[in-house]
Tab-separated table of C-alpha atoms in Angstrom:
chain	number	residue	atom	x	y	z
A	1099	MET	CA	-4.318	72.911	-64.342
A	1100	THR	CA	-3.262	75.370	-61.614
A	1101	ALA	CA	-3.522	79.186	-61.932
A	1102	ARG	CA	0.316	79.413	-62.420
A	1103	GLU	CA	0.217	76.907	-65.184
A	1104	TYR	CA	-2.534	78.869	-67.110
A	1105	GLY	CA	-0.348	81.922	-66.562
A	1106	ILE	CA	2.777	80.171	-67.998
A	1107	ARG	CA	0.689	78.785	-71.072
A	1108	CYS	CA	-0.467	82.324	-71.772
A	1109	ILE	CA	2.953	83.809	-71.774
A	1110	GLN	CA	4.230	80.767	-73.985
A	1111	ASP	CA	1.307	81.487	-76.402
A	1112	GLU	CA	1.956	85.128	-76.725
A	1113	ALA	CA	5.832	84.602	-77.162
A	1114	ASN	CA	5.089	82.154	-79.879
A	1115	ALA	CA	2.630	84.441	-81.617
A	1116	LEU	CA	5.472	87.158	-81.591
A	1117	LEU	CA	8.050	84.741	-83.251
A	1118	GLU	CA	5.545	84.118	-85.865
A	1119	LEU	CA	5.445	87.688	-86.763
A	1120	ILE	CA	9.023	87.468	-88.128
A	1121	PRO	CA	8.271	85.687	-91.435
A	1122	LYS	CA	5.508	88.149	-91.855
A	1123	MET	CA	7.765	91.109	-92.004
A	1124	ASP	CA	8.583	91.923	-95.636
A	1125	GLU	CA	9.170	95.083	-97.928
A	1126	GLU	CA	5.938	96.594	-96.647
A	1127	PHE	CA	7.713	97.170	-93.193
A	1128	ASP	CA	10.713	98.769	-94.866
A	1129	ARG	CA	8.446	101.044	-96.922
A	1130	ALA	CA	6.216	101.978	-93.947
A	1131	VAL	CA	9.389	102.902	-92.054
A	1132	GLU	CA	10.596	104.917	-94.906
A	1133	LEU	CA	7.364	106.842	-95.261
A	1134	MET	CA	7.291	107.613	-91.406
A	1135	PHE	CA	10.909	108.827	-91.589
A	1136	ARG	CA	10.156	111.124	-94.422
A	1137	CYS	CA	6.981	112.290	-92.970
A	1138	HIS	CA	7.222	116.355	-92.680
A	1139	GLY	CA	4.166	116.312	-90.434
A	1140	LYS	CA	2.936	113.932	-87.624
A	1141	ILE	CA	2.165	110.371	-87.355
A	1142	ILE	CA	-1.290	110.137	-86.388
A	1143	VAL	CA	-2.123	106.741	-84.802
A	1144	THR	CA	-5.758	105.576	-84.782
A	1145	GLY	CA	-7.758	102.544	-83.656
A	1146	VAL	CA	-10.824	101.520	-81.687
A	1147	GLY	CA	-11.213	99.571	-78.425
A	1148	LYS	CA	-8.121	97.460	-77.502
A	1149	SER	CA	-6.382	98.493	-80.598
A	1150	GLY	CA	-6.994	102.123	-79.629
A	1151	HIS	CA	-5.281	101.481	-76.316
A	1152	VAL	CA	-2.349	99.838	-78.019
A	1153	GLY	CA	-2.232	102.878	-80.606
A	1154	ALA	CA	-2.213	105.285	-77.793
A	1155	LYS	CA	1.087	103.534	-76.546
A	1156	ILE	CA	2.678	103.399	-79.833
A	1157	ALA	CA	2.049	107.166	-80.490
A	1158	ALA	CA	3.676	107.893	-77.054
A	1159	THR	CA	6.671	105.553	-77.848
A	1160	LEU	CA	7.225	107.149	-81.363
A	1161	SER	CA	6.945	110.701	-79.886
A	1162	SER	CA	9.526	109.932	-77.107
A	1163	THR	CA	11.884	108.743	-79.535
A	1164	GLY	CA	12.084	111.373	-82.004
A	1165	THR	CA	8.889	110.840	-84.352
A	1166	PRO	CA	6.235	113.544	-83.612
A	1167	SER	CA	3.005	111.498	-83.097
A	1168	PHE	CA	-0.305	111.533	-81.328
A	1169	PHE	CA	-3.202	109.128	-81.003
A	1170	ILE	CA	-6.705	110.087	-82.321
A	1171	ASN	CA	-9.967	108.242	-81.691
A	1172	PRO	CA	-11.802	107.875	-85.041
A	1173	LEU	CA	-14.995	108.655	-83.415
A	1174	ASP	CA	-13.748	111.989	-82.486
A	1175	VAL	CA	-12.985	112.920	-86.064
A	1176	PHE	CA	-16.656	113.399	-86.529
A	1177	HIS	CA	-16.725	116.132	-83.994
A	1178	GLY	CA	-14.048	118.428	-84.966
A	1179	ASP	CA	-10.881	116.481	-84.539
A	1180	LEU	CA	-10.286	116.205	-88.339
A	1181	GLY	CA	-8.834	119.839	-88.024
A	1182	VAL	CA	-5.579	118.659	-86.510
A	1183	MET	CA	-4.640	116.646	-89.744
A	1184	THR	CA	-2.761	117.946	-92.636
A	1185	SER	CA	-1.461	116.529	-96.060
A	1186	ASP	CA	1.862	116.341	-94.505
A	1187	ASP	CA	0.913	113.805	-92.050
A	1188	VAL	CA	0.802	109.847	-92.031
A	1189	VAL	CA	-1.907	107.853	-90.638
A	1190	LEU	CA	-1.037	104.663	-88.866
A	1191	ALA	CA	-4.488	102.725	-88.618
A	1192	ILE	CA	-4.713	99.649	-86.158
A	1193	SER	CA	-7.402	97.136	-86.311
A	1194	ASN	CA	-7.147	93.385	-85.752
A	1195	SER	CA	-10.046	92.442	-88.081
A	1196	GLY	CA	-9.265	95.296	-90.582
A	1197	GLN	CA	-12.857	95.586	-90.763
A	1198	THR	CA	-13.780	97.864	-87.922
A	1199	ASP	CA	-16.742	99.863	-88.929
A	1200	GLU	CA	-15.689	103.178	-87.062
A	1201	LEU	CA	-12.316	102.853	-88.432
A	1202	LEU	CA	-13.420	102.274	-91.937
A	1203	ARG	CA	-15.795	105.489	-91.799
A	1204	PHE	CA	-12.807	107.427	-90.962
A	1205	ILE	CA	-10.585	106.101	-93.837
A	1206	PRO	CA	-12.545	107.980	-96.741
A	1207	MET	CA	-11.750	111.296	-95.015
A	1208	VAL	CA	-8.028	110.551	-94.933
A	1209	LEU	CA	-7.954	109.464	-98.502
A	1210	GLN	CA	-9.683	112.593	-99.513
A	1211	MET	CA	-6.993	114.719	-97.853
A	1212	GLN	CA	-4.416	112.564	-99.602
A	1213	ILE	CA	-2.845	111.512	-96.424
A	1214	PRO	CA	-0.993	108.231	-96.773
A	1215	ILE	CA	-1.998	105.394	-94.575
A	1216	ILE	CA	-0.182	102.606	-93.097
A	1217	ALA	CA	-2.448	99.766	-91.860
A	1218	MET	CA	-1.647	97.233	-89.202
A	1219	SER	CA	-4.163	94.363	-89.018
A	1220	GLY	CA	-4.435	90.663	-88.825
A	1221	ASN	CA	-6.097	90.344	-92.100
A	1222	PRO	CA	-4.141	91.236	-95.380
A	1223	ASP	CA	-7.312	90.946	-97.369
A	1224	SER	CA	-9.275	93.396	-95.146
A	1225	LEU	CA	-10.772	96.572	-96.507
A	1226	LEU	CA	-8.484	98.572	-94.329
A	1227	ALA	CA	-5.413	96.743	-95.859
A	1228	LYS	CA	-6.903	97.389	-99.348
A	1229	TYR	CA	-7.121	101.114	-98.850
A	1230	ALA	CA	-3.811	101.410	-97.114
A	1231	ASN	CA	-0.716	102.416	-98.981
A	1232	TYR	CA	1.348	99.865	-96.937
A	1233	HIS	CA	0.159	97.002	-94.793
A	1234	LEU	CA	1.808	95.452	-91.845
A	1235	ASN	CA	0.612	91.847	-91.079
A	1236	VAL	CA	-0.007	91.120	-87.384
A	1237	SER	CA	-2.052	88.167	-87.735
A	1238	VAL	CA	-1.956	85.307	-84.921
A	1239	HIS	CA	-3.285	81.840	-85.052
A	1240	HIS	CA	-5.175	82.149	-81.967
A	1241	GLU	CA	-5.541	84.213	-78.751
A	1242	ALA	CA	-4.003	83.265	-75.481
A	1243	ASP	CA	-7.318	83.261	-73.670
A	1244	PRO	CA	-9.032	79.758	-73.436
A	1245	MET	CA	-12.113	81.054	-75.477
A	1246	ASN	CA	-9.828	82.443	-78.175
A	1247	LEU	CA	-11.977	85.552	-77.951
A	1248	ALA	CA	-10.240	88.190	-75.895
A	1249	PRO	CA	-7.660	90.358	-77.674
A	1250	THR	CA	-4.510	88.886	-75.935
A	1251	SER	CA	-1.912	87.589	-78.486
A	1252	SER	CA	-3.239	89.891	-81.159
A	1253	ALA	CA	-2.937	92.926	-78.942
A	1254	THR	CA	0.518	91.885	-77.916
A	1255	ALA	CA	1.472	91.485	-81.633
A	1256	GLN	CA	0.115	95.033	-82.445
A	1257	MET	CA	2.350	96.545	-79.515
A	1258	VAL	CA	5.433	94.701	-80.561
A	1259	MET	CA	5.048	95.769	-84.125
A	1260	GLY	CA	4.647	99.371	-83.032
A	1261	ASP	CA	7.899	98.940	-81.165
A	1262	ALA	CA	9.615	97.505	-84.221
A	1263	LEU	CA	8.561	100.591	-86.076
A	1264	ALA	CA	9.948	102.841	-83.183
A	1265	VAL	CA	13.232	101.060	-82.942
A	1266	ALA	CA	13.824	100.918	-86.754
A	1267	LEU	CA	13.142	104.979	-86.862
A	1268	ILE	CA	15.509	105.332	-83.937
A	1269	LYS	CA	18.335	103.748	-85.794
A	1270	LYS	CA	17.363	105.578	-89.025
A	1271	ARG	CA	17.377	108.888	-87.258
A	1272	ASN	CA	20.491	108.048	-85.239
A	1273	PHE	CA	18.590	108.819	-82.253
A	1274	GLN	CA	21.047	109.290	-79.314
A	1275	PRO	CA	20.591	109.040	-75.517
A	1276	GLN	CA	20.945	112.942	-75.286
A	1277	ASP	CA	17.976	113.231	-77.628
A	1278	PHE	CA	16.010	110.687	-75.553
A	1279	ALA	CA	16.741	112.888	-72.511
A	1280	GLN	CA	15.369	116.053	-74.036
A	1281	PHE	CA	11.880	114.219	-74.245
A	1282	HIS	CA	12.267	112.757	-70.774
A	1283	PRO	CA	13.580	115.599	-68.550
A	1284	GLY	CA	11.915	114.326	-65.554
A	1285	GLY	CA	13.396	110.885	-65.511
A	1286	GLU	CA	16.589	109.442	-64.123
A	1287	LEU	CA	18.379	109.287	-67.618
A	1288	GLY	CA	16.994	112.843	-68.479
A	1289	LYS	CA	18.549	114.347	-65.312
A	1290	ARG	CA	22.080	112.811	-65.789
A	1291	LEU	CA	22.051	113.673	-69.418
A	1292	LEU	CA	20.743	117.328	-69.075
A	1293	THR	CA	22.073	118.322	-65.676
A	1294	THR	CA	25.522	120.316	-65.845
A	1295	ALA	CA	28.400	120.541	-63.364
A	1296	GLN	CA	27.293	123.918	-62.337
A	1297	ASP	CA	23.980	122.633	-61.152
A	1298	VAL	CA	25.578	120.202	-58.685
A	1299	MET	CA	29.003	121.558	-57.885
A	1300	ARG	CA	30.115	122.632	-54.428
A	1301	THR	CA	31.112	126.147	-54.353
A	1302	THR	CA	31.505	127.059	-50.678
A	1303	ASP	CA	34.278	126.153	-48.155
A	1304	LEU	CA	36.437	124.534	-50.783
A	1305	PRO	CA	39.802	123.077	-49.450
A	1306	VAL	CA	42.182	125.680	-51.210
A	1307	ILE	CA	45.802	125.385	-50.510
A	1308	THR	CA	49.147	126.500	-51.979
A	1309	PRO	CA	52.006	124.411	-53.507
A	1310	ASP	CA	54.393	125.643	-50.810
A	1311	MET	CA	52.189	124.764	-47.860
A	1312	HIS	CA	53.696	122.236	-45.509
A	1313	LEU	CA	51.779	118.860	-45.559
A	1314	GLY	CA	51.038	119.178	-41.821
A	1315	GLU	CA	48.835	122.336	-42.521
A	1316	ALA	CA	47.521	121.021	-45.678
A	1317	ILE	CA	46.102	118.109	-43.825
A	1318	ILE	CA	44.010	120.318	-41.750
A	1319	HIS	CA	42.419	121.996	-44.834
A	1320	VAL	CA	41.835	118.634	-46.471
A	1321	SER	CA	40.139	117.442	-43.299
A	1322	LYS	CA	37.997	120.498	-42.788
A	1323	GLY	CA	36.975	120.448	-46.754
A	1324	LYS	CA	35.476	116.837	-46.170
A	1325	LEU	CA	35.946	116.177	-50.007
A	1326	GLY	CA	39.021	113.947	-49.440
A	1327	LEU	CA	41.119	116.470	-51.535
A	1328	GLY	CA	42.724	119.858	-51.455
A	1329	VAL	CA	43.086	122.174	-54.423
A	1330	ALA	CA	46.446	123.822	-54.885
A	1331	GLU	CA	46.350	127.326	-56.232
A	1332	THR	CA	48.865	129.689	-57.645
A	1333	ASP	CA	47.983	133.263	-58.586
A	1334	GLY	CA	44.327	132.283	-58.254
A	1335	ARG	CA	44.644	129.422	-60.811
A	1336	VAL	CA	44.519	125.639	-60.270
A	1337	ALA	CA	48.098	124.413	-59.988
A	1338	GLY	CA	47.589	120.971	-58.670
A	1339	LEU	CA	45.537	118.598	-56.506
A	1340	ILE	CA	46.440	116.322	-53.513
A	1341	THR	CA	43.989	113.488	-52.120
A	1342	ASP	CA	43.654	111.535	-49.043
A	1343	GLY	CA	45.593	108.802	-50.918
A	1344	ASP	CA	48.343	111.004	-51.686
A	1345	ILE	CA	48.726	111.950	-48.061
A	1346	ARG	CA	48.773	108.392	-46.891
A	1347	ARG	CA	51.411	107.264	-49.365
A	1348	ALA	CA	53.506	110.343	-48.431
A	1349	MET	CA	53.220	109.440	-44.827
A	1350	GLU	CA	54.303	105.909	-45.557
A	1351	LYS	CA	57.272	107.109	-47.678
A	1352	TRP	CA	58.764	109.903	-45.546
A	1353	GLN	CA	57.383	109.047	-42.140
A	1354	ALA	CA	58.967	111.498	-39.687
A	1355	ARG	CA	60.021	113.762	-42.360
A	1356	PHE	CA	56.608	114.055	-43.581
A	1357	PHE	CA	55.953	117.462	-41.984
A	1358	ASP	CA	58.879	118.893	-43.751
A	1359	ARG	CA	57.472	118.183	-47.181
A	1360	THR	CA	55.158	120.675	-49.039
A	1361	VAL	CA	52.153	120.199	-51.255
A	1362	ALA	CA	54.195	120.596	-54.354
A	1363	ASP	CA	56.115	117.340	-53.315
A	1364	ILE	CA	52.991	115.125	-53.780
A	1365	MET	CA	50.411	117.014	-55.738
A	1366	THR	CA	49.084	115.883	-59.219
A	1367	THR	CA	49.783	118.963	-61.575
A	1368	THR	CA	47.312	117.901	-64.160
A	1369	PRO	CA	44.057	117.116	-62.227
A	1370	LYS	CA	40.832	116.423	-64.254
A	1371	THR	CA	39.016	119.530	-64.740
A	1372	VAL	CA	35.705	120.299	-66.570
A	1373	SER	CA	33.675	123.463	-67.512
A	1374	PRO	CA	30.588	124.446	-65.770
A	1375	GLN	CA	28.463	123.374	-68.700
A	1376	THR	CA	29.797	119.716	-68.708
A	1377	LYS	CA	27.067	117.102	-68.364
A	1378	ILE	CA	26.808	114.941	-65.314
A	1379	SER	CA	26.802	111.937	-67.694
A	1380	GLU	CA	30.218	113.044	-69.108
A	1381	ILE	CA	31.631	113.650	-65.725
A	1382	GLN	CA	30.655	110.042	-64.524
A	1383	ARG	CA	32.337	108.851	-67.672
A	1384	ILE	CA	35.679	110.609	-66.736
A	1385	MET	CA	35.404	109.423	-63.162
A	1386	ASN	CA	34.861	105.832	-64.132
A	1387	LYS	CA	37.629	105.989	-66.814
A	1388	TYR	CA	40.349	107.445	-64.502
A	1389	LYS	CA	39.095	105.775	-61.310
A	1390	ILE	CA	38.681	109.054	-59.489
A	1391	HIS	CA	35.975	110.314	-57.071
A	1392	SER	CA	36.051	114.059	-57.909
A	1393	VAL	CA	36.602	116.629	-60.605
A	1394	LEU	CA	37.237	120.264	-60.543
A	1395	VAL	CA	35.075	122.821	-62.150
A	1396	VAL	CA	37.099	125.607	-63.761
A	1397	ASP	CA	36.507	128.575	-65.938
A	1398	LYS	CA	38.471	129.374	-69.269
A	1399	ASP	CA	41.253	130.950	-67.233
A	1400	HIS	CA	41.604	127.694	-64.931
A	1401	ARG	CA	40.228	129.457	-61.988
A	1402	LEU	CA	38.397	127.221	-59.570
A	1403	LEU	CA	34.760	127.499	-59.556
A	1404	GLY	CA	33.662	124.353	-57.725
A	1405	VAL	CA	34.105	120.654	-57.182
A	1406	VAL	CA	31.847	117.782	-58.368
A	1407	ASP	CA	32.359	114.376	-56.293
A	1408	HIS	CA	30.838	111.098	-56.742
A	1409	TYR	CA	27.840	111.825	-54.493
A	1410	SER	CA	26.923	114.818	-56.485
A	1411	CYS	CA	26.434	112.868	-59.577
A	1412	MET	CA	23.934	110.498	-57.712
A	1413	ILE	CA	20.829	112.269	-59.002
């Protein structure tokens, strides 16, 4: 077999192992999710070796989706880390065999503190499963490596079961994109959902015109503004909006008489406006819905504060 064929077989073996998890998901999964949902403290994820690496990822996923969690190495518990645990917490203990010595030595401490345990292992008859309140079966028929030794399919099964817990909790908590953004303020999604109009709006050299201004003069203001629009104001308040498209259509309609017309003849009297606190994600939704490339930012008295265009939203 070629290297590629070995790689394909590995992916196939791991994919099959994941599908085999589905029949093993029973009421224990529902109860585990309910326990985690009602937890008033933290979800403490623990494991050794490869299971520990998987556990760290699961803890990170849970934390970023609204379930306070962190990973702890059971070996560190013997050197002071036990102090971070309280009776309000829930322990998610991961071990493929369910017989990992370091993990089993940690379990009596958890039981003594009356902290509930959710076990995730490939052995429903293991000591870990016996001591746990609920057990999640992640057993696989064989690993993906040719020697059936390296944690491959089993590690993938653990990872996916952790994702299944996180997704179930997302639905149970009604976790929304805005909530996700608060935990990911540095990412693209976080920026779009947390950044507001006042953070990106243009506030200088705005193309302000008046309704009674002749279109020939208005064109100059629109051109200098380089936003493809002109904002008509009356008594300091937004009265309307004209765009490049409005001007072109007016030229085609009136031709030589175009320069005799005023802004009021072509302006939109109900332009789309937003407040300074409007999120960029909402502005993008408005632009897409109404097929426009800019919105006006106004205060409560409908006074122009700035303009947000399509390019301002590309953060």
